[in-house]
Coordinates of C-alpha atoms in Angstrom, one line a residue:
M30 CA -11.9 1.1 -11.6
E31 CA -14.4 -0.1 -14.2
G32 CA -14.1 -3.8 -15.2
S33 CA -15.0 -6.7 -12.9
Y34 CA -16.1 -4.5 -10.0
I35 CA -18.2 -1.7 -11.8
K36 CA -19.9 -1.8 -15.2
K37 CA -21.2 1.3 -16.9
M38 CA -24.7 0.4 -18.0
F39 CA -25.8 3.8 -19.4
S40 CA -24.3 7.4 -19.9
E41 CA -25.7 10.6 -21.5
E42 CA -24.7 14.3 -21.1
D43 CA -27.1 16.9 -20.5
Y44 CA -29.8 14.5 -19.5
P45 CA -33.0 16.4 -18.6
F46 CA -34.9 15.9 -15.4
S47 CA -38.2 15.6 -17.4
R48 CA -36.9 12.3 -18.5
I49 CA -36.6 10.9 -14.8
D50 CA -39.1 8.4 -15.2
E51 CA -37.1 6.6 -17.9
L52 CA -34.0 6.6 -15.7
I53 CA -35.9 5.1 -12.8
E54 CA -37.2 2.4 -15.3
R55 CA -33.6 1.7 -16.3
L56 CA -32.8 1.3 -12.6
G57 CA -35.5 -1.1 -12.1
Q58 CA -34.5 -3.2 -15.1
D59 CA -30.8 -3.2 -15.0
V60 CA -29.4 -2.5 -11.5
A61 CA -29.9 -4.6 -8.3
D62 CA -26.7 -3.1 -6.8
G63 CA -25.1 0.0 -8.2
Y64 CA -25.5 3.8 -8.4
V65 CA -26.5 6.6 -10.5
L66 CA -23.7 9.5 -10.9
A67 CA -25.2 13.0 -11.9
R68 CA -22.7 15.8 -12.6
R69 CA -23.6 19.5 -12.8
D70 CA -20.8 21.9 -13.0
R71 CA -18.3 21.0 -10.2
E72 CA -20.9 19.2 -8.2
R73 CA -21.5 15.3 -8.1
R74 CA -24.5 13.6 -6.7
Y75 CA -25.0 10.0 -6.2
L76 CA -28.0 7.8 -5.9
F77 CA -27.0 4.3 -4.4
V78 CA -29.0 1.2 -5.2
I79 CA -28.7 -1.8 -2.8
A80 CA -30.7 -4.8 -3.4
E81 CA -33.1 -3.4 -5.7
R82 CA -33.6 -0.5 -3.2
L83 CA -32.9 3.3 -3.3
Y84 CA -30.7 3.2 -0.3
C85 CA -29.3 6.7 0.1
G86 CA -28.0 9.7 -1.9
A87 CA -24.6 11.4 -1.5
L88 CA -22.9 14.7 -2.4
V89 CA -19.3 15.2 -3.5
E90 CA -18.1 18.7 -4.3
A91 CA -14.8 20.6 -3.5
G92 CA -13.6 18.3 -1.0
T93 CA -17.1 17.9 0.8
R94 CA -18.5 14.4 0.8
L95 CA -21.5 13.4 2.8
P96 CA -24.5 11.1 2.8
T97 CA -28.0 12.6 1.7
S98 CA -31.7 11.5 1.7
V99 CA -33.1 9.8 -1.5
K100 CA -35.5 12.9 -2.0
E101 CA -32.7 15.2 -1.7
F102 CA -31.1 13.7 -4.9
F103 CA -34.2 14.3 -6.9
Q104 CA -34.8 17.7 -5.5
W105 CA -31.3 18.8 -6.5
Y106 CA -31.7 17.1 -9.9
K107 CA -35.1 19.0 -10.3
E108 CA -33.6 22.3 -9.5
A109 CA -30.6 21.6 -11.8
E110 CA -33.1 20.8 -14.5
R111 CA -30.2 18.8 -16.6
A112 CA -27.2 16.8 -15.6
D113 CA -24.6 14.6 -17.1
V114 CA -25.8 11.2 -16.1
S115 CA -24.3 7.8 -15.8
L116 CA -25.6 4.5 -14.6
Y117 CA -23.4 1.8 -13.1
T118 CA -23.9 -1.7 -11.8
A119 CA -21.1 -2.7 -9.0
D120 CA -20.1 -5.2 -6.6
K121 CA -22.1 -4.9 -3.3
K122 CA -18.9 -4.9 -1.1
L123 CA -17.5 -2.3 -3.0
L124 CA -20.5 -0.2 -2.6
L125 CA -19.9 -0.7 1.2
C126 CA -16.6 0.8 1.0
F127 CA -17.9 3.8 -1.0
L128 CA -20.7 4.5 1.5
V129 CA -18.2 4.0 4.4
M130 CA -15.8 6.6 2.9
L131 CA -18.8 9.1 2.3
S132 CA -20.3 8.7 5.7
R133 CA -17.3 8.3 8.1
T134 CA -14.2 10.0 9.3
P135 CA -11.2 8.0 9.0
S136 CA -9.8 6.5 12.1
E137 CA -6.2 6.9 10.7
G138 CA -4.6 8.6 7.7
F139 CA -1.1 8.4 6.5
S140 CA 1.2 8.5 3.4
T141 CA 3.2 5.4 2.5
D142 CA 6.5 7.5 2.3
K143 CA 6.3 8.2 6.2
V144 CA 4.5 5.1 7.5
A145 CA 5.1 1.6 6.1
L146 CA 2.0 -0.1 4.9
E147 CA 3.3 -3.5 6.3
D148 CA 3.3 -1.9 9.8
M149 CA -0.4 -0.8 9.4
V150 CA -1.4 -4.2 8.1
K151 CA 0.4 -6.0 11.0
R152 CA -1.5 -3.8 13.5
I153 CA -4.7 -4.6 12.0
E154 CA -4.0 -8.3 11.9
Q155 CA -2.9 -8.1 15.6
G156 CA -6.3 -6.5 16.7
E157 CA -8.2 -9.0 14.7
E158 CA -10.2 -6.0 13.4
D159 CA -12.8 -5.5 10.8
V160 CA -11.5 -2.7 8.8
I161 CA -12.0 -0.9 5.4
M162 CA -8.8 0.8 4.0
S163 CA -8.7 3.1 1.2
L164 CA -5.8 3.8 -1.1
L165 CA -5.4 7.0 -3.3
A166 CA -2.4 7.3 -5.8
E167 CA -2.6 10.1 -8.4
G168 CA -6.4 10.3 -8.4
R169 CA -7.0 6.6 -8.5
L170 CA -8.9 5.0 -5.7
S171 CA -8.5 1.4 -4.2
F172 CA -10.1 -0.5 -1.4
V173 CA -9.2 -3.4 0.9
I174 CA -11.6 -5.1 3.3
F175 CA -10.0 -6.7 6.4
I176 CA -12.1 -9.3 8.3
K177 CA -10.7 -10.2 11.7
G178 CA -7.6 -8.6 10.9
K179 CA -7.1 -10.5 7.4
P180 CA -7.4 -8.8 4.0
V181 CA -10.1 -10.7 2.2
S182 CA -11.5 -8.5 -0.7
L183 CA -9.3 -6.0 -2.9
F184 CA -10.7 -3.4 -5.3
L185 CA -7.8 -2.1 -7.3
P186 CA -7.7 0.1 -10.2
E187 CA -5.1 -1.9 -12.1
D188 CA -5.0 -5.6 -13.0
V189 CA -2.3 -7.2 -10.5
G190 CA -3.3 -10.8 -11.4
T191 CA -5.4 -13.2 -9.2
E192 CA -2.4 -15.4 -8.2
G193 CA -1.4 -15.4 -4.5
S194 CA -3.2 -14.3 -1.4
P195 CA -5.0 -10.9 -1.0
L196 CA -2.3 -9.9 1.2
E197 CA 0.5 -10.7 -1.5
R198 CA -1.6 -8.9 -4.2
L199 CA -1.9 -5.9 -1.9
L200 CA 1.7 -5.5 -1.1
L201 CA 2.9 -6.3 -4.6
Y202 CA 0.4 -3.6 -6.0
V203 CA 1.6 -1.0 -3.5
E204 CA 5.2 -2.0 -4.4
S205 CA 4.5 -1.7 -8.2
L206 CA 3.4 2.0 -7.9
G207 CA 6.9 3.2 -7.0
R208 CA 5.7 6.3 -5.4
P209 CA 3.8 7.3 -2.1
L210 CA 0.2 7.0 -1.8
S211 CA -2.4 8.2 0.8
V212 CA -4.0 5.7 3.0
E213 CA -7.1 6.0 5.1
V214 CA -8.4 3.4 7.8
Y215 CA -12.0 3.2 8.6
R216 CA -12.9 1.1 11.8
D217 CA -16.8 1.9 11.7
I218 CA -17.8 0.0 8.7
K219 CA -21.5 -0.4 9.2
V220 CA -23.7 2.0 7.3
R221 CA -27.6 2.4 7.5
P222 CA -29.9 3.5 4.7
A223 CA -31.3 7.0 4.5
E224 CA -34.7 7.5 6.4
D225 CA -36.6 7.7 3.2
S226 CA -34.9 4.6 1.7
I227 CA -37.5 2.9 -0.6
L228 CA -37.8 -0.1 -2.9
L229 CA -37.5 0.6 -6.6
N230 CA -41.0 -0.9 -7.2
D231 CA -42.6 0.9 -4.4
S232 CA -45.7 2.6 -5.6
G233 CA -44.8 5.7 -3.4
L234 CA -41.5 6.3 -5.3
T235 CA -42.9 9.0 -7.6
S236 CA -43.9 11.3 -4.7
Y237 CA -40.0 11.5 -4.3
Y238 CA -39.7 13.5 -7.6
K239 CA -43.3 14.7 -8.4
D240 CA -44.7 17.7 -6.6
R241 CA -48.3 16.1 -6.5
E242 CA -49.9 18.6 -4.2
D243 CA -48.7 21.4 -6.4
E244 CA -50.4 19.6 -9.4
G245 CA -53.6 19.2 -7.3
M246 CA -53.6 15.4 -7.5
E247 CA -54.7 14.1 -4.2
G248 CA -56.1 11.0 -5.8
A249 CA -55.1 8.8 -8.6
W250 CA -53.5 10.1 -11.6
V251 CA -52.1 9.1 -15.1
D252 CA -48.7 10.0 -16.7
V253 CA -48.8 10.2 -20.3
L254 CA -45.4 9.3 -21.7
E255 CA -44.3 9.7 -25.5
E256 CA -41.0 8.3 -26.5
G257 CA -40.1 7.5 -22.8
A258 CA -40.8 11.2 -21.7
V259 CA -43.6 12.2 -19.5
R260 CA -45.6 14.7 -21.5
G261 CA -48.1 15.4 -18.9
S262 CA -49.9 14.2 -15.7
F263 CA -53.8 14.2 -15.4
P264 CA -55.8 13.6 -12.2
V265 CA -58.4 10.9 -12.4
G266 CA -60.9 12.3 -10.0
E267 CA -64.3 10.5 -10.7
G268 CA -63.2 9.7 -14.3
L269 CA -61.6 11.0 -17.4
T270 CA -61.9 10.7 -21.1
I271 CA -59.0 9.8 -23.6
G272 CA -59.0 10.4 -27.5
R273 CA -57.9 12.4 -30.4
E274 CA -60.7 15.0 -29.9
T275 CA -59.8 18.0 -28.0
T276 CA -62.8 17.9 -25.7
N277 CA -61.3 14.8 -23.9
A278 CA -59.3 15.1 -20.7
I279 CA -56.2 13.4 -22.3
V280 CA -55.7 14.4 -25.9
L281 CA -53.5 12.2 -28.0
E282 CA -52.7 13.9 -31.1
E283 CA -52.2 10.9 -33.6
A284 CA -54.4 10.0 -36.6
G285 CA -54.4 6.4 -35.3
V286 CA -56.0 7.3 -32.1
S287 CA -59.9 7.3 -32.2
R288 CA -61.7 10.7 -31.3
E289 CA -63.0 9.1 -28.3
H290 CA -60.8 6.1 -27.6
A291 CA -61.1 5.0 -24.1
T292 CA -62.1 6.1 -20.4
I293 CA -61.0 5.6 -16.8
E294 CA -63.7 5.6 -14.3
K295 CA -63.7 5.5 -10.5
K296 CA -66.1 2.8 -9.1
G297 CA -65.9 2.8 -5.2
D298 CA -62.2 2.3 -4.5
R299 CA -61.5 0.8 -7.9
Y300 CA -60.4 2.3 -11.2
M301 CA -61.3 0.9 -14.4
I302 CA -60.2 1.5 -18.1
K303 CA -62.5 0.9 -20.8
D304 CA -61.8 0.8 -24.7
L305 CA -64.8 2.7 -26.5
D306 CA -64.7 0.3 -29.5
S307 CA -61.5 2.1 -30.9
A308 CA -60.2 1.1 -34.4
N309 CA -56.6 0.5 -33.1
G310 CA -57.4 -0.8 -29.7
T311 CA -56.1 -0.4 -26.1
Y312 CA -53.4 -2.7 -24.8
F313 CA -51.9 -3.9 -21.7
K314 CA -48.7 -5.9 -21.8
G315 CA -49.2 -6.5 -25.6
I316 CA -52.8 -7.8 -25.2
R317 CA -55.8 -5.9 -26.6
I318 CA -58.3 -5.4 -23.7
E319 CA -61.9 -4.1 -23.5
T320 CA -62.0 -3.4 -19.8
K321 CA -59.6 -3.8 -17.0
E322 CA -59.2 -2.9 -13.4
L323 CA -56.1 -0.5 -12.9
F324 CA -53.4 -1.0 -10.3
D325 CA -50.7 1.2 -9.3
G326 CA -47.9 1.2 -11.9
D327 CA -50.1 -0.2 -14.7
E328 CA -49.0 0.9 -18.1
I329 CA -51.7 1.1 -20.9
K330 CA -50.5 1.5 -24.6
I331 CA -52.5 3.4 -27.1
R332 CA -50.5 3.7 -30.3
R333 CA -47.2 5.5 -29.4
Y334 CA -48.4 6.6 -26.1
T335 CA -47.9 5.1 -22.8
L336 CA -50.6 5.8 -20.0
R337 CA -48.9 5.0 -16.7
F338 CA -51.7 4.8 -13.9
H339 CA -50.9 5.9 -10.1
M340 CA -52.9 5.0 -7.1
P341 CA -53.3 7.4 -4.2
E342 CA -51.1 6.7 -1.4
K343 CA -53.1 5.0 1.5
K344 CA -52.8 7.1 4.7
E345 CA -51.3 5.3 7.4
D346 CA -53.5 4.4 10.6
P347 CA -51.9 6.4 13.5
E348 CA -52.5 3.4 15.7
E349 CA -50.3 1.4 13.5
A350 CA -47.7 3.7 12.7
G351 CA -45.5 2.7 15.5
S352 CA -45.1 -0.9 14.1
S353 CA -44.9 0.3 10.4
T354 CA -41.8 -1.2 8.7
S355 CA -42.7 -0.1 5.0
Q356 CA -39.8 2.2 4.8
S357 CA -37.0 -0.2 6.1
P358 CA -37.9 -3.9 5.7
S359 CA -36.1 -6.4 8.0
G360 CA -32.6 -7.2 6.9
T361 CA -32.2 -4.0 4.7
D362 CA -31.4 -1.5 7.7
V363 CA -27.7 -2.1 8.1
L364 CA -25.1 -2.8 5.2
E365 CA -22.2 -4.7 6.5
L366 CA -19.9 -7.5 5.5
E367 CA -21.8 -10.8 4.9
P368 CA -21.3 -13.9 6.6
A369 CA -19.7 -15.3 3.2
L370 CA -16.8 -13.0 3.7
E371 CA -15.2 -15.2 6.3
V372 CA -11.5 -15.6 6.4
K373 CA -10.2 -18.6 4.6
E374 CA -7.1 -20.0 6.3
S375 CA -4.1 -20.2 4.2
K376 CA -2.8 -23.6 3.4
A377 CA 0.7 -22.3 3.9
Y378 CA 2.5 -23.9 6.6
S379 CA 1.8 -21.8 9.6
R380 CA 4.8 -23.2 11.5
A381 CA 7.5 -21.7 9.1
Y382 CA 10.5 -20.0 10.6
L383 CA 13.9 -18.7 10.2
E384 CA 16.9 -20.4 11.6
F385 CA 20.1 -18.3 12.2
E386 CA 23.7 -19.5 12.3
D387 CA 24.0 -19.3 16.0
G388 CA 21.0 -21.5 16.4
S389 CA 18.1 -19.2 17.3
T390 CA 14.9 -19.1 15.2
H391 CA 12.2 -16.6 14.4
R392 CA 8.7 -17.8 13.7
L393 CA 7.2 -16.2 10.6
G394 CA 3.9 -14.3 10.7
S395 CA 1.8 -12.9 7.9
I396 CA 4.3 -10.3 7.3
T397 CA 8.0 -10.4 8.5
T398 CA 10.2 -7.2 7.8
I399 CA 13.9 -7.5 7.6
G400 CA 16.3 -4.2 7.6
K401 CA 17.9 -1.8 9.9
D402 CA 14.6 -0.2 10.9
E403 CA 14.1 -0.1 14.7
E404 CA 10.4 -1.6 14.0
A405 CA 11.7 -4.4 11.6
D406 CA 11.0 -7.9 12.8
I407 CA 14.5 -9.0 11.8
R408 CA 17.3 -6.3 12.5
V409 CA 20.2 -6.2 10.0
E410 CA 22.9 -3.6 10.5
G411 CA 25.2 -2.1 7.8
I412 CA 25.4 1.1 5.6
L413 CA 24.1 -0.6 2.6
V414 CA 21.2 -2.2 4.3
A415 CA 18.0 -0.3 3.8
R416 CA 15.5 0.5 6.8
R417 CA 13.1 -1.8 4.9
H418 CA 15.4 -4.1 3.0
A419 CA 13.2 -7.2 2.4
V420 CA 9.8 -8.6 3.4
I421 CA 8.5 -12.2 3.7
I422 CA 4.8 -12.4 3.0
K423 CA 2.5 -15.6 3.7
G424 CA 0.7 -16.3 0.9
R425 CA -2.2 -18.6 0.3
D426 CA -0.1 -21.7 -0.1
V427 CA 3.5 -20.2 0.1
Y428 CA 5.9 -17.8 1.7
K429 CA 7.4 -15.2 -0.8
I430 CA 10.4 -13.0 -0.1
I431 CA 10.7 -9.6 -1.7
R432 CA 13.5 -7.1 -1.9
K433 CA 12.2 -3.7 -1.0
G434 CA 15.3 -1.5 -1.4
G435 CA 18.9 -0.8 -0.4
L436 CA 22.2 -1.0 -2.0
S437 CA 23.0 -4.5 -0.6
S438 CA 21.6 -7.3 -2.6
L439 CA 19.3 -9.9 -1.5
K440 CA 20.7 -13.4 -1.9
I441 CA 18.8 -16.6 -2.0
N442 CA 21.1 -19.6 -2.1
G443 CA 23.8 -17.4 -3.2
E444 CA 22.0 -15.9 -6.1
K445 CA 21.0 -12.3 -6.4
L446 CA 17.1 -12.1 -6.6
A447 CA 14.5 -9.6 -6.4
E448 CA 11.8 -12.0 -5.3
K449 CA 11.4 -15.7 -4.7
V450 CA 8.9 -18.2 -3.3
L451 CA 10.6 -19.9 -0.5
Q452 CA 11.4 -23.6 -0.2
D453 CA 12.4 -25.5 2.9
G454 CA 16.1 -25.1 3.2
D455 CA 16.5 -21.8 1.3
T456 CA 19.2 -19.6 2.5
I457 CA 18.8 -16.0 2.7
E458 CA 21.4 -13.5 2.9
V459 CA 20.9 -9.8 3.8
G460 CA 23.9 -7.6 4.5
G461 CA 26.1 -9.7 6.8
L462 CA 23.1 -11.8 8.1
R463 CA 22.6 -15.4 6.9
M464 CA 19.6 -17.3 7.7
T465 CA 17.8 -20.5 6.5
F466 CA 14.0 -20.9 5.8
R467 CA 12.4 -23.8 7.4
M468 CA 9.0 -25.3 7.3
E469 CA 7.9 -28.0 9.8
P470 CA 5.8 -30.9 8.3
E471 CA 2.0 -31.0 9.1
G472 CA 1.5 -32.1 12.5
G473 CA 5.0 -31.1 13.6
E474 CA 5.5 -30.0 17.1

């Protein structure tokens, strides 16, 4: 489904967990809405990002699919040590579809060789439901979002064009497959973040994948990165020294680093870094510094090394714990269809109808089925008439008739056709039934 809906930003096989900081940095830089896919053996793990927030994880393995916490993704990855990793940006509405499928049991499921898709669409329309429908054909997954019974967003694995209404495109796509497909319908389409959902720039994020207690780092600490990989983590305590000499707390083995290059000192609740008149300097955001107060996430450059500073987490006041919203800020709790996904009324005439030779009429809805099926809107008998012989679809600006099957031809104005956009006065023949398509003018009674 890659293309306009999903874009791969990064992919690497056998990506080691030791480079997890680099992966998180990529997420922060490249992804506002998207996901990480990590594969190991037959197991797939997802980490979803919504609005620059680690929203939840997910597990998919041997028919099992379920949401997980964010931290569980990192714990699994750490135990696996290495995985094939890909990073994607994705349409937010498509992410909603993925999360609903992962976290919900479908309300209904069927195959299109047993149940006509048109019937299901009509039922959704009549119920004015908000629904997500998944379509699976030969391993290819598609989604359709319905708002108040109308299909408004389609995510299809093949290009079926942008002309016509979502309903037209959906039915034409299914018709083009020429084979049955599996359909699942989800009516509970709101999803909530994991309890440990966290912003990508939150200072506490590293605690999700670093065992600080095991490392004895209850206070501030410094990660030393070389070529993007963490080479070591060092507690600051009351202070530490940095340089090429082996007597330093942090030893940077490069000729361009001074023997005693810099220090980090704790002064009250503040942490300060000081350059010790080094030959090649200490830098913050490309600017050479002499002294600087350090804040969580600050990155200091010394030659080819990056020193990433982390502040200790502030313990929450028990009296304020009940009112804390740090884990789930207002507006990010529930992922649902946005108000912008409102149904746009079709410009097609809503008072179109079929007129029969005996003078009776049939008003056209969004989908009108013609054939000898007992559930067909217009029943036509005949040995050469199919159960679903033709369907009339209300498009964005038009009504279109499409032949679905049967040995008897579909004739429009006496001509055998597979499909046609109908015009006022067109005659339609199916089997021995003849009818005329009519559109009342705007304002007509």
